[in-house]
mmCIF file of C-alpha atoms in Angstrom:
data_model
loop_
_atom_site.group_PDB
_atom_site.id
_atom_site.type_symbol
_atom_site.label_atom_id
_atom_site.label_comp_id
_atom_site.label_asym_id
_atom_site.label_seq_id
_atom_site.Cartn_x
_atom_site.Cartn_y
_atom_site.Cartn_z
ATOM 1 C CA UNK C 1 2.042 -24.107 14.761
ATOM 2 C CA UNK C 2 2.725 -20.647 14.094
ATOM 3 C CA UNK C 3 -0.139 -18.273 16.478
ATOM 4 C CA UNK C 4 -0.541 -15.020 15.597
ATOM 5 C CA UNK C 5 -0.779 -11.983 18.947
ATOM 6 C CA UNK C 6 -3.057 -9.218 17.315
ATOM 7 C CA UNK C 7 -5.333 -7.018 19.097
ATOM 8 C CA UNK C 8 -8.879 -6.782 16.947
ATOM 9 C CA UNK C 9 -11.798 -9.242 14.752
ATOM 10 C CA UNK C 10 -10.160 -7.835 11.079
ATOM 11 C CA UNK C 11 -6.381 -8.578 11.598
ATOM 12 C CA UNK C 12 -7.901 -11.838 13.563
ATOM 13 C CA UNK C 13 -9.529 -12.593 10.203
ATOM 14 C CA UNK C 14 -6.344 -11.445 8.117
ATOM 15 C CA UNK C 15 -4.655 -14.133 9.940
ATOM 16 C CA UNK C 16 -6.645 -16.965 8.839
ATOM 17 C CA UNK C 17 -7.040 -16.117 5.471
ATOM 18 C CA UNK C 18 -2.786 -16.493 5.655
ATOM 19 C CA UNK C 19 -2.195 -19.776 6.772
ATOM 20 C CA UNK C 20 -1.769 -18.593 10.983
ATOM 21 C CA UNK C 21 -3.284 -21.526 12.641
ATOM 22 C CA UNK C 22 -4.515 -19.801 15.922
ATOM 23 C CA UNK C 23 -4.352 -16.171 17.095
ATOM 24 C CA UNK C 24 -4.099 -14.785 20.343
ATOM 25 C CA UNK C 25 -6.171 -11.310 20.999
ATOM 26 C CA UNK C 26 -4.777 -8.340 23.779
ATOM 27 C CA UNK C 27 -5.035 -5.079 23.732
ATOM 28 C CA UNK C 28 -3.225 -3.066 24.161
ATOM 29 C CA UNK C 29 0.097 -3.469 22.614
ATOM 30 C CA UNK C 30 2.027 -1.700 23.112
ATOM 31 C CA UNK C 31 2.128 -1.916 27.494
ATOM 32 C CA UNK C 32 2.735 -6.253 26.879
ATOM 33 C CA UNK C 33 -1.002 -6.506 25.836
ATOM 34 C CA UNK C 34 -3.617 -7.089 28.777
ATOM 35 C CA UNK C 35 -7.046 -8.484 28.385
ATOM 36 C CA UNK C 36 -9.749 -7.602 25.485
ATOM 37 C CA UNK C 37 -12.631 -6.421 26.321
ATOM 38 C CA UNK C 38 -15.761 -9.051 25.675
ATOM 39 C CA UNK C 39 -16.496 -6.752 22.383
ATOM 40 C CA UNK C 40 -12.955 -7.354 20.880
ATOM 41 C CA UNK C 41 -13.550 -11.376 22.443
ATOM 42 C CA UNK C 42 -17.140 -12.398 20.326
ATOM 43 C CA UNK C 43 -16.169 -10.051 17.509
ATOM 44 C CA UNK C 44 -13.556 -12.781 16.821
ATOM 45 C CA UNK C 45 -14.127 -15.669 17.905
ATOM 46 C CA UNK C 46 -17.212 -14.571 14.860
ATOM 47 C CA UNK C 47 -14.674 -14.166 12.841
ATOM 48 C CA UNK C 48 -12.923 -17.112 13.197
ATOM 49 C CA UNK C 49 -12.510 -20.218 12.897
ATOM 50 C CA UNK C 50 -9.116 -21.308 13.777
ATOM 51 C CA UNK C 51 -7.828 -21.115 17.354
ATOM 52 C CA UNK C 52 -8.492 -17.502 19.678
ATOM 53 C CA UNK C 53 -6.556 -18.011 22.653
ATOM 54 C CA UNK C 54 -7.295 -14.917 24.724
ATOM 55 C CA UNK C 55 -5.133 -12.655 27.152
ATOM 56 C CA UNK C 56 -6.038 -13.049 30.714
ATOM 57 C CA UNK C 57 -3.686 -10.285 32.550
ATOM 58 C CA UNK C 58 -5.501 -6.674 34.146
ATOM 59 C CA UNK C 59 -3.115 -4.410 32.998
ATOM 60 C CA UNK C 60 1.005 -3.846 31.945
ATOM 61 C CA UNK C 61 3.815 -3.803 34.148
ATOM 62 C CA UNK C 62 4.567 -6.259 36.567
ATOM 63 C CA UNK C 63 3.101 -9.784 37.743
ATOM 64 C CA UNK C 64 2.868 -9.569 41.509
ATOM 65 C CA UNK C 65 -0.822 -9.202 41.689
ATOM 66 C CA UNK C 66 -3.162 -8.487 44.406
ATOM 67 C CA UNK C 67 -6.663 -10.127 45.292
ATOM 68 C CA UNK C 68 -8.936 -6.755 43.160
ATOM 69 C CA UNK C 69 -7.312 -7.737 39.886
ATOM 70 C CA UNK C 70 -7.261 -12.237 40.809
ATOM 71 C CA UNK C 71 -11.124 -11.084 40.592
ATOM 72 C CA UNK C 72 -10.726 -9.312 37.706
ATOM 73 C CA UNK C 73 -9.127 -12.423 36.303
ATOM 74 C CA UNK C 74 -11.152 -14.927 37.607
ATOM 75 C CA UNK C 75 -14.216 -13.123 35.809
ATOM 76 C CA UNK C 76 -12.303 -13.269 32.325
ATOM 77 C CA UNK C 77 -11.512 -16.267 32.200
ATOM 78 C CA UNK C 78 -15.555 -17.597 33.012
ATOM 79 C CA UNK C 79 -16.336 -14.831 30.446
ATOM 80 C CA UNK C 80 -14.036 -16.168 27.513
ATOM 81 C CA UNK C 81 -15.422 -20.353 28.670
ATOM 82 C CA UNK C 82 -19.631 -18.070 27.794
ATOM 83 C CA UNK C 83 -17.754 -16.835 24.680
ATOM 84 C CA UNK C 84 -16.477 -19.811 23.423
ATOM 85 C CA UNK C 85 -13.101 -19.335 23.226
ATOM 86 C CA UNK C 86 -9.733 -22.567 22.953
ATOM 87 C CA UNK C 87 -7.865 -20.851 25.123
ATOM 88 C CA UNK C 88 -6.256 -18.318 27.928
ATOM 89 C CA UNK C 89 -3.394 -17.316 28.451
ATOM 90 C CA UNK C 90 -2.366 -15.990 32.286
ATOM 91 C CA UNK C 91 0.348 -16.324 34.898
ATOM 92 C CA UNK C 92 1.430 -14.948 37.567
ATOM 93 C CA UNK C 93 4.042 -14.310 39.690
ATOM 94 C CA UNK C 94 5.005 -14.113 44.012
ATOM 95 C CA UNK C 95 7.293 -11.288 45.467
ATOM 96 C CA UNK C 96 10.052 -13.609 46.302
ATOM 97 C CA UNK C 97 10.228 -14.632 42.236
ATOM 98 C CA UNK C 98 8.405 -18.130 41.841
ATOM 99 C CA UNK C 99 5.503 -18.445 40.712
ATOM 100 C CA UNK C 100 2.503 -17.987 43.025
ATOM 101 C CA UNK C 101 1.723 -21.820 43.147
ATOM 102 C CA UNK C 102 -2.052 -20.696 45.008
ATOM 103 C CA UNK C 103 -3.454 -17.871 42.997
ATOM 104 C CA UNK C 104 -2.260 -19.743 39.531
ATOM 105 C CA UNK C 105 -4.291 -22.927 41.178
ATOM 106 C CA UNK C 106 -7.357 -20.850 41.356
ATOM 107 C CA UNK C 107 -7.504 -19.777 37.584
ATOM 108 C CA UNK C 108 -6.129 -23.067 36.232
ATOM 109 C CA UNK C 109 -8.988 -25.131 37.727
ATOM 110 C CA UNK C 110 -11.203 -22.334 36.485
ATOM 111 C CA UNK C 111 -10.075 -22.086 32.975
ATOM 112 C CA UNK C 112 -10.117 -26.136 31.755
ATOM 113 C CA UNK C 113 -10.891 -27.265 29.736
ATOM 114 C CA UNK C 114 -9.713 -24.299 27.056
ATOM 115 C CA UNK C 115 -6.280 -25.058 26.946
ATOM 116 C CA UNK C 116 -3.793 -22.659 28.939
ATOM 117 C CA UNK C 117 -0.557 -21.348 28.641
ATOM 118 C CA UNK C 118 1.634 -19.250 31.054
ATOM 119 C CA UNK C 119 3.065 -15.836 29.299
ATOM 120 C CA UNK C 120 5.960 -14.590 29.696
ATOM 121 C CA UNK C 121 5.737 -13.748 34.195
ATOM 122 C CA UNK C 122 8.065 -17.022 32.971
ATOM 123 C CA UNK C 123 10.444 -15.262 31.776
ATOM 124 C CA UNK C 124 10.724 -12.337 35.091
ATOM 125 C CA UNK C 125 11.093 -16.191 36.591
ATOM 126 C CA UNK C 126 14.771 -16.279 39.143
ATOM 127 C CA UNK C 127 14.273 -20.494 38.736
ATOM 128 C CA UNK C 128 12.922 -21.434 34.530
ATOM 129 C CA UNK C 129 13.914 -24.912 35.332
ATOM 130 C CA UNK C 130 11.947 -25.283 38.705
ATOM 131 C CA UNK C 131 8.764 -23.193 37.433
ATOM 132 C CA UNK C 132 8.668 -25.861 34.142
ATOM 133 C CA UNK C 133 8.463 -28.565 37.091
ATOM 134 C CA UNK C 134 6.239 -26.242 38.906
ATOM 135 C CA UNK C 135 3.416 -25.323 35.128
ATOM 136 C CA UNK C 136 4.631 -29.842 33.750
ATOM 137 C CA UNK C 137 2.295 -30.576 37.278
ATOM 138 C CA UNK C 138 -0.167 -28.281 37.325
ATOM 139 C CA UNK C 139 -1.556 -29.350 33.314
ATOM 140 C CA UNK C 140 -0.388 -26.745 31.217
ATOM 141 C CA UNK C 141 -0.352 -26.877 26.693
ATOM 142 C CA UNK C 142 3.085 -24.722 26.747
ATOM 143 C CA UNK C 143 5.031 -21.463 27.985
ATOM 144 C CA UNK C 144 5.019 -18.083 26.243
ATOM 145 C CA UNK C 145 8.600 -17.197 26.319
ATOM 146 C CA UNK C 146 11.556 -15.421 25.698
ATOM 147 C CA UNK C 147 14.179 -17.705 27.016
ATOM 148 C CA UNK C 148 14.479 -14.747 30.315
ATOM 149 C CA UNK C 149 16.232 -12.738 27.416
ATOM 150 C CA UNK C 150 13.866 -9.441 25.579
ATOM 151 C CA UNK C 151 14.297 -11.405 21.933
ATOM 152 C CA UNK C 152 14.256 -14.598 21.273
ATOM 153 C CA UNK C 153 17.631 -14.140 19.848
ATOM 154 C CA UNK C 154 19.286 -13.529 22.969
ATOM 155 C CA UNK C 155 17.103 -15.770 24.947
ATOM 156 C CA UNK C 156 18.016 -19.013 22.790
ATOM 157 C CA UNK C 157 20.342 -21.012 24.649
ATOM 158 C CA UNK C 158 17.997 -21.066 27.429
ATOM 159 C CA UNK C 159 15.318 -21.925 25.059
ATOM 160 C CA UNK C 160 17.032 -24.616 24.248
ATOM 161 C CA UNK C 161 17.693 -25.961 27.329
ATOM 162 C CA UNK C 162 13.979 -25.865 27.381
ATOM 163 C CA UNK C 163 13.122 -27.424 24.967
ATOM 164 C CA UNK C 164 15.706 -30.542 25.601
ATOM 165 C CA UNK C 165 14.178 -30.506 29.732
ATOM 166 C CA UNK C 166 10.788 -29.606 29.161
ATOM 167 C CA UNK C 167 10.692 -33.564 26.445
ATOM 168 C CA UNK C 168 7.538 -32.945 25.367
ATOM 169 C CA UNK C 169 6.153 -33.255 28.275
ATOM 170 C CA UNK C 170 5.218 -29.341 27.901
ATOM 171 C CA UNK C 171 5.068 -27.203 23.969
ATOM 172 C CA UNK C 172 8.051 -23.934 24.949
ATOM 173 C CA UNK C 173 6.996 -21.490 22.596
ATOM 174 C CA UNK C 174 9.049 -18.867 21.846
ATOM 175 C CA UNK C 175 8.438 -15.533 21.387
ATOM 176 C CA UNK C 176 9.221 -11.677 21.649
ATOM 177 C CA UNK C 177 11.379 -11.142 17.968
ATOM 178 C CA UNK C 178 10.239 -13.585 16.549
ATOM 179 C CA UNK C 179 9.864 -13.147 12.233
ATOM 180 C CA UNK C 180 11.595 -14.524 9.214
ATOM 181 C CA UNK C 181 14.793 -13.227 10.300
ATOM 182 C CA UNK C 182 14.868 -16.103 12.763
ATOM 183 C CA UNK C 183 11.866 -19.008 12.444
ATOM 184 C CA UNK C 184 14.733 -21.203 10.864
ATOM 185 C CA UNK C 185 17.038 -21.009 14.064
ATOM 186 C CA UNK C 186 14.798 -21.574 16.301
ATOM 187 C CA UNK C 187 13.219 -24.570 14.266
ATOM 188 C CA UNK C 188 16.510 -26.088 14.662
ATOM 189 C CA UNK C 189 16.552 -26.499 18.028
ATOM 190 C CA UNK C 190 13.664 -27.809 18.439
ATOM 191 C CA UNK C 191 10.650 -24.915 18.580
ATOM 192 C CA UNK C 192 7.639 -25.672 16.416
ATOM 193 C CA UNK C 193 5.214 -23.726 16.987
ATOM 194 C CA UNK C 194 5.937 -20.390 16.299
ATOM 195 C CA UNK C 195 4.606 -16.957 18.368
ATOM 196 C CA UNK C 196 4.733 -13.844 17.030
ATOM 197 C CA UNK C 197 2.866 -9.447 16.748
ATOM 198 C CA UNK C 198 2.132 -9.585 12.713
ATOM 199 C CA UNK C 199 2.043 -5.699 12.795
ATOM 200 C CA UNK C 200 3.847 -2.290 10.732
ATOM 201 C CA UNK C 201 2.827 1.092 11.554
ATOM 202 C CA UNK C 202 1.717 3.115 9.086
ATOM 203 C CA UNK C 203 0.161 7.050 8.289
ATOM 204 C CA UNK C 204 -2.783 7.909 8.348
ATOM 205 C CA UNK C 205 -3.357 8.733 4.228
ATOM 206 C CA UNK C 206 -6.497 10.288 5.226
ATOM 207 C CA UNK C 207 -7.717 12.454 7.765
ATOM 208 C CA UNK C 208 -7.707 15.901 9.055
ATOM 209 C CA UNK C 209 -4.371 15.962 11.194
ATOM 210 C CA UNK C 210 -4.287 18.791 13.496
ATOM 211 C CA UNK C 211 -1.258 20.861 13.827
ATOM 212 C CA UNK C 212 -0.602 21.344 17.819
ATOM 213 C CA UNK C 213 -0.640 16.903 17.590
ATOM 214 C CA UNK C 214 2.708 14.726 17.151
ATOM 215 C CA UNK C 215 2.832 12.677 13.595
ATOM 216 C CA UNK C 216 3.617 9.466 15.042
ATOM 217 C CA UNK C 217 -1.098 10.059 16.972
ATOM 218 C CA UNK C 218 -1.769 9.660 13.331
ATOM 219 C CA UNK C 219 -0.312 6.724 13.080
ATOM 220 C CA UNK C 220 -2.232 2.598 13.044
ATOM 221 C CA UNK C 221 -0.757 -0.034 12.761
ATOM 222 C CA UNK C 222 -1.559 -3.416 9.917
ATOM 223 C CA UNK C 223 -0.960 -6.137 10.071
ATOM 224 C CA UNK C 224 1.784 -7.484 8.053
ATOM 225 C CA UNK C 225 0.868 -10.206 5.603
ATOM 226 C CA UNK C 226 4.531 -10.125 4.190
ATOM 227 C CA UNK C 227 5.684 -11.205 6.990
ATOM 228 C CA UNK C 228 3.215 -13.186 7.978
ATOM 229 C CA UNK C 229 3.772 -15.829 4.398
ATOM 230 C CA UNK C 230 7.576 -15.053 4.751
ATOM 231 C CA UNK C 231 7.501 -16.616 7.787
ATOM 232 C CA UNK C 232 5.038 -20.214 6.486
ATOM 233 C CA UNK C 233 7.664 -20.442 3.759
ATOM 234 C CA UNK C 234 10.254 -20.539 6.069
ATOM 235 C CA UNK C 235 8.396 -22.964 8.053
ATOM 236 C CA UNK C 236 6.892 -25.804 5.604
#
């Protein structure tokens, strides 16, 4: 199972055409992802038949949320229900570095029967094995994690331990730095699902470019079909 993290209906359609089985739809990928707009979700649902998961995250930064941000997440989950989304990706921590059980229980109750992924807030938990058991008890389907490291290659030891301790009760979904260079290694430690962002930055070749602004403002992200195909070939 390959899940592609992306931010547009066009990219989602390409991912489906080239063999992805699930997409995670986000906005603001450069700051770690936030919840996409109502229009983006609706257009993506119309474009693809594969599973559509939506990130429920009101802002970038830490995972300690106030009452208004929690209300925002609740409304976004209701929107996902209305638009026929298959799953939501959410998470919240308390100030002690543990899962915010009070908040998460409310969000889980609102989200069902959609599938549930706990996002990389998990990588900021102080006690990952305790958090693992809590998420299993809460009924989560999977945990998106890099093994509490910036990239999966640095978190391989913890990833393997989490997969072993999960014992099939929940899926450990490696993400952050996943690509053709390490999918075989991740498969060898027991991973069965893989999450990555298949983008490449390219310079815009069309249109006027004002000299007072940096060339970086005239770049665009394009879906990297070759990266997706290479990963699929390695996993077959």
